XYZ file of N, CA and C in Angstrom:
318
model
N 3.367 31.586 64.239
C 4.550 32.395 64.453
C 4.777 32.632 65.950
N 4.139 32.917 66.652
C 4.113 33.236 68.106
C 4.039 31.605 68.834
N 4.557 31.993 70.067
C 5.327 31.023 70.555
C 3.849 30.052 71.753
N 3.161 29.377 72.408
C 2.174 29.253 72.752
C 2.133 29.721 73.852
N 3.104 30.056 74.983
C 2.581 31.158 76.329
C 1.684 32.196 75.299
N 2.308 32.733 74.582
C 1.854 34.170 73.911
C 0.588 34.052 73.396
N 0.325 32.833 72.708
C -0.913 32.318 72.387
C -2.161 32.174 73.010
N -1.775 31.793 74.200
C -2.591 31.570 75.282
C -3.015 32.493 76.033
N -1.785 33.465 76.359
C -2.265 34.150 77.140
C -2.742 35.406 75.963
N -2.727 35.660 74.749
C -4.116 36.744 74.050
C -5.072 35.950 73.907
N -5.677 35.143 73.893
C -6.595 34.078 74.098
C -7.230 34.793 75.409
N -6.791 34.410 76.432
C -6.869 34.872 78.127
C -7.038 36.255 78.023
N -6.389 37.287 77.080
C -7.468 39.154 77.417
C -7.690 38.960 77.116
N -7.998 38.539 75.243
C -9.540 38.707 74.579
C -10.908 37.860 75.357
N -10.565 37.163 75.978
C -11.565 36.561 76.756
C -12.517 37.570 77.899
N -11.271 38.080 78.723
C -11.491 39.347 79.505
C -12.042 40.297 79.032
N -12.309 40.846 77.939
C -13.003 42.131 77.310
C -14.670 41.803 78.071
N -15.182 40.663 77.498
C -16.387 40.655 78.489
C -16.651 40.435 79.864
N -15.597 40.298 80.628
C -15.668 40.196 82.199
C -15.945 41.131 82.663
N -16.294 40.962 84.102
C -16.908 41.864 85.013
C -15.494 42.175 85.923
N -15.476 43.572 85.502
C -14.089 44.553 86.163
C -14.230 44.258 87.238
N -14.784 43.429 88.204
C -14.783 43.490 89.810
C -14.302 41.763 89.805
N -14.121 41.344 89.022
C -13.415 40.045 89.303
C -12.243 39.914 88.323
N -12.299 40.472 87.531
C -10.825 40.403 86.643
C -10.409 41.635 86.981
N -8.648 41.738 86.570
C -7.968 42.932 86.590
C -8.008 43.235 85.531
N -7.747 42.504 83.986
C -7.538 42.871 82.892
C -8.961 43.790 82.661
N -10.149 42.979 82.719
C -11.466 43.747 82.821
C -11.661 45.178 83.415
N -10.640 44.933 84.562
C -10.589 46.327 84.983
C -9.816 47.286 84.589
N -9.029 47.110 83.708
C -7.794 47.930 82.812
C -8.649 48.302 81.478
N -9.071 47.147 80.602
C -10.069 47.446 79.515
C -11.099 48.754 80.205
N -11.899 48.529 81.123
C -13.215 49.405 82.100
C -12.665 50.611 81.878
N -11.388 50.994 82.302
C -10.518 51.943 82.625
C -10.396 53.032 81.288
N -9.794 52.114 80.368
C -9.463 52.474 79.354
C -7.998 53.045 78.899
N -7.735 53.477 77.879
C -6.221 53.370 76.996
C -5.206 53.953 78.147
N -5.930 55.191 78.478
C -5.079 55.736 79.984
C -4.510 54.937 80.717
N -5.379 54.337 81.358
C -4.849 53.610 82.321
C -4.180 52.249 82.041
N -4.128 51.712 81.075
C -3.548 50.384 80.566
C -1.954 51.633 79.998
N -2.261 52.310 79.298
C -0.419 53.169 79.063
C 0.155 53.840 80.567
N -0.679 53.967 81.588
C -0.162 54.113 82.877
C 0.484 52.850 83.511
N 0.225 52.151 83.350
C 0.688 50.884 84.191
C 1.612 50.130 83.208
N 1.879 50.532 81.895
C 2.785 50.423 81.138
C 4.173 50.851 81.240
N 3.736 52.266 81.562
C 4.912 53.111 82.017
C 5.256 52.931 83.373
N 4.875 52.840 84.439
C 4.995 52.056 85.725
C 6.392 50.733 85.365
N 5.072 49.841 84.807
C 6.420 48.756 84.432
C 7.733 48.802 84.119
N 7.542 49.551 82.777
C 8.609 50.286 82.144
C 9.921 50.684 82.658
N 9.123 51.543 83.785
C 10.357 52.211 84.980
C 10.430 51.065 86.077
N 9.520 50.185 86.699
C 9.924 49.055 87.656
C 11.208 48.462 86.951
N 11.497 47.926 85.678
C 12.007 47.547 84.738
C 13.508 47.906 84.699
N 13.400 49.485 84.207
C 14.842 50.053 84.173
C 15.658 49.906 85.627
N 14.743 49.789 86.566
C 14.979 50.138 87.749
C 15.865 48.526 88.209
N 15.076 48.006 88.058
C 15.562 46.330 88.195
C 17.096 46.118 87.347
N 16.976 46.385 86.075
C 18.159 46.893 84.929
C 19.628 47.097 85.798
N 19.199 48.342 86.144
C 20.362 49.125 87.247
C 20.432 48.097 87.924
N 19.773 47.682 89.136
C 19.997 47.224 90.262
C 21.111 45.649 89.831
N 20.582 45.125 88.627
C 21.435 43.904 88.268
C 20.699 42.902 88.868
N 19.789 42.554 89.264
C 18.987 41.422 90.120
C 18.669 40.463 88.824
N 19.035 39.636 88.402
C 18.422 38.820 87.165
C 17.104 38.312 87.481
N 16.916 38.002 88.634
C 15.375 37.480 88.801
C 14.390 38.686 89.130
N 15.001 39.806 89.466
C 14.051 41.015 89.560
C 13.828 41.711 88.047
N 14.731 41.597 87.410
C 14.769 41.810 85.804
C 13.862 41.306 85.010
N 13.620 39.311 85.114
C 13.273 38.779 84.667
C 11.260 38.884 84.777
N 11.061 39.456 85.902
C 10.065 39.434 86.563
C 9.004 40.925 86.758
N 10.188 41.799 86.404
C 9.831 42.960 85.745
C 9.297 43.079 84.214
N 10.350 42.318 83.435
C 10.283 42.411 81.877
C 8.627 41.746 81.751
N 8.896 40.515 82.695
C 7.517 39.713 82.519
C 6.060 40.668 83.054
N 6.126 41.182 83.651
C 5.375 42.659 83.695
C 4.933 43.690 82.795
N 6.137 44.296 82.582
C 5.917 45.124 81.418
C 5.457 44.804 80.128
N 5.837 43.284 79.881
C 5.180 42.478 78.816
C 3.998 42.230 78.619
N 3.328 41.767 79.666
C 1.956 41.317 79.963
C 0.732 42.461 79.573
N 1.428 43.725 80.177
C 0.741 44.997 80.099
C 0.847 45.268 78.517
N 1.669 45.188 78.080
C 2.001 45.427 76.616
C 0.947 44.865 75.780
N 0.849 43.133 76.061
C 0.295 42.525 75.621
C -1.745 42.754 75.925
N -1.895 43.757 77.273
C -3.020 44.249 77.635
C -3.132 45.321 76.142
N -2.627 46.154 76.467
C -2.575 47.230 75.192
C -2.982 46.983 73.864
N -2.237 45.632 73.431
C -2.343 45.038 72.105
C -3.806 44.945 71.746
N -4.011 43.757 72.777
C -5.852 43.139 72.851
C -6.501 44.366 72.775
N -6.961 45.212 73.712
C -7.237 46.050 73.978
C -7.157 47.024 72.403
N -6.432 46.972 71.806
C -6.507 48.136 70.432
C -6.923 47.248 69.102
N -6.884 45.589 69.445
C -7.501 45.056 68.753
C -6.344 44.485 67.653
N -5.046 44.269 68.447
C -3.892 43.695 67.853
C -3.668 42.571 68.664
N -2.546 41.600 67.951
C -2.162 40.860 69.163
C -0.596 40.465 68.553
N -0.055 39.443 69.272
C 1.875 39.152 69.548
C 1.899 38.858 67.940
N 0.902 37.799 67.207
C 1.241 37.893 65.710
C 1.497 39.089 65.237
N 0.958 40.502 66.072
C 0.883 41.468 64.655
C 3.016 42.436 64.974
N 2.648 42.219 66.699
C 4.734 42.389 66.740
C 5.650 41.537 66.452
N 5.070 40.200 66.233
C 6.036 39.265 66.171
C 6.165 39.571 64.179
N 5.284 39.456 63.771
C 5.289 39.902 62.359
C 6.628 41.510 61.854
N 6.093 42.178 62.378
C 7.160 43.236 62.664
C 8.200 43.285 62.820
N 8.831 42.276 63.811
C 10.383 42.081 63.889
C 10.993 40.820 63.293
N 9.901 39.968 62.756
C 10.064 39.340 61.593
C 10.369 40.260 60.375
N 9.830 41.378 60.064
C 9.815 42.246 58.614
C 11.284 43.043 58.803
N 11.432 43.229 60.182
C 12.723 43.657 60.674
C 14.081 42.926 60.565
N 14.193 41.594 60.574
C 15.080 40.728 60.346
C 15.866 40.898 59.686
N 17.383 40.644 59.819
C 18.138 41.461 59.000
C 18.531 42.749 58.332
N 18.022 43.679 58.642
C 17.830 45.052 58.509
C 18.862 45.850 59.472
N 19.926 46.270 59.335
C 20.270 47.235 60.258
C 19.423 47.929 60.864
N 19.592 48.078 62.264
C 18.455 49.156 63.068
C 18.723 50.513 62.344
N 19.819 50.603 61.971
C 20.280 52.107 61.416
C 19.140 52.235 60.212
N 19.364 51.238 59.134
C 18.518 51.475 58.601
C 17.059 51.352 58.281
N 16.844 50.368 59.402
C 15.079 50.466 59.671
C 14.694 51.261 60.432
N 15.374 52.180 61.295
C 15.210 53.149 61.854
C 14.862 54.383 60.828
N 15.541 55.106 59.727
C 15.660 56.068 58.789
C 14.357 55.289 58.015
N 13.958 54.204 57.706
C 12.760 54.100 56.555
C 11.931 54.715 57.070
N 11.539 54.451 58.152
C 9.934 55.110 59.345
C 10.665 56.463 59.337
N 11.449 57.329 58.817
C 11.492 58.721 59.015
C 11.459 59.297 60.138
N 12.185 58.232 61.223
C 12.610 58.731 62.675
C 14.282 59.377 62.667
């Protein structure tokens, strides 16, 4: 289901879980822990919106690819990976947001 960048690169953190935090970054985000991998999430997040506004398509593009990556830190890290979101908005397909929004009781 997932596309093979995506493949590859959860391949590439789960690999990182056993590295030594002084030569990997991901190692050093795992070291860190949930904090600090949802800090640099939210960082992105806002680099992101920020890029959004500004209209830069390659600052956009390069942001999103950021905030993604980190996302994709998070995933590994909780012991998920892009199959388990890509599955999700697969289950989402066709669904009004209106009404897949109201099933989850948001």
């Amino acid at each position: 289901m997932e596309s093979t960048i995506l493949t590859r690169l959860a391949e590439t953190l789960e690999s990182r879980k056993g590295a030594d935090p002084g030569s990997s970054y991901v190692a050093s985000l795992y070291a860190k822990g949930t904090d600090a991998i949802l800090k640099k999430i939210g960082e992105e997040a806002t680099e992101t919106v920020i890029a959004g506004k500004g209209g830069d398509k390659l600052q956009i593009v390069r942001e999103t690819a950021d905030l993604w990556f980190h996302c994709l830190v998070l995933l590994a890290h909780s012991g998920l990976g892009p199959n388990d979101v890509l599955a999700e908005l697969h289950r989402r397909e066709g669904i009004s947001g209106v009404d897949e929004k109201a099933s989850r009781g948001c």
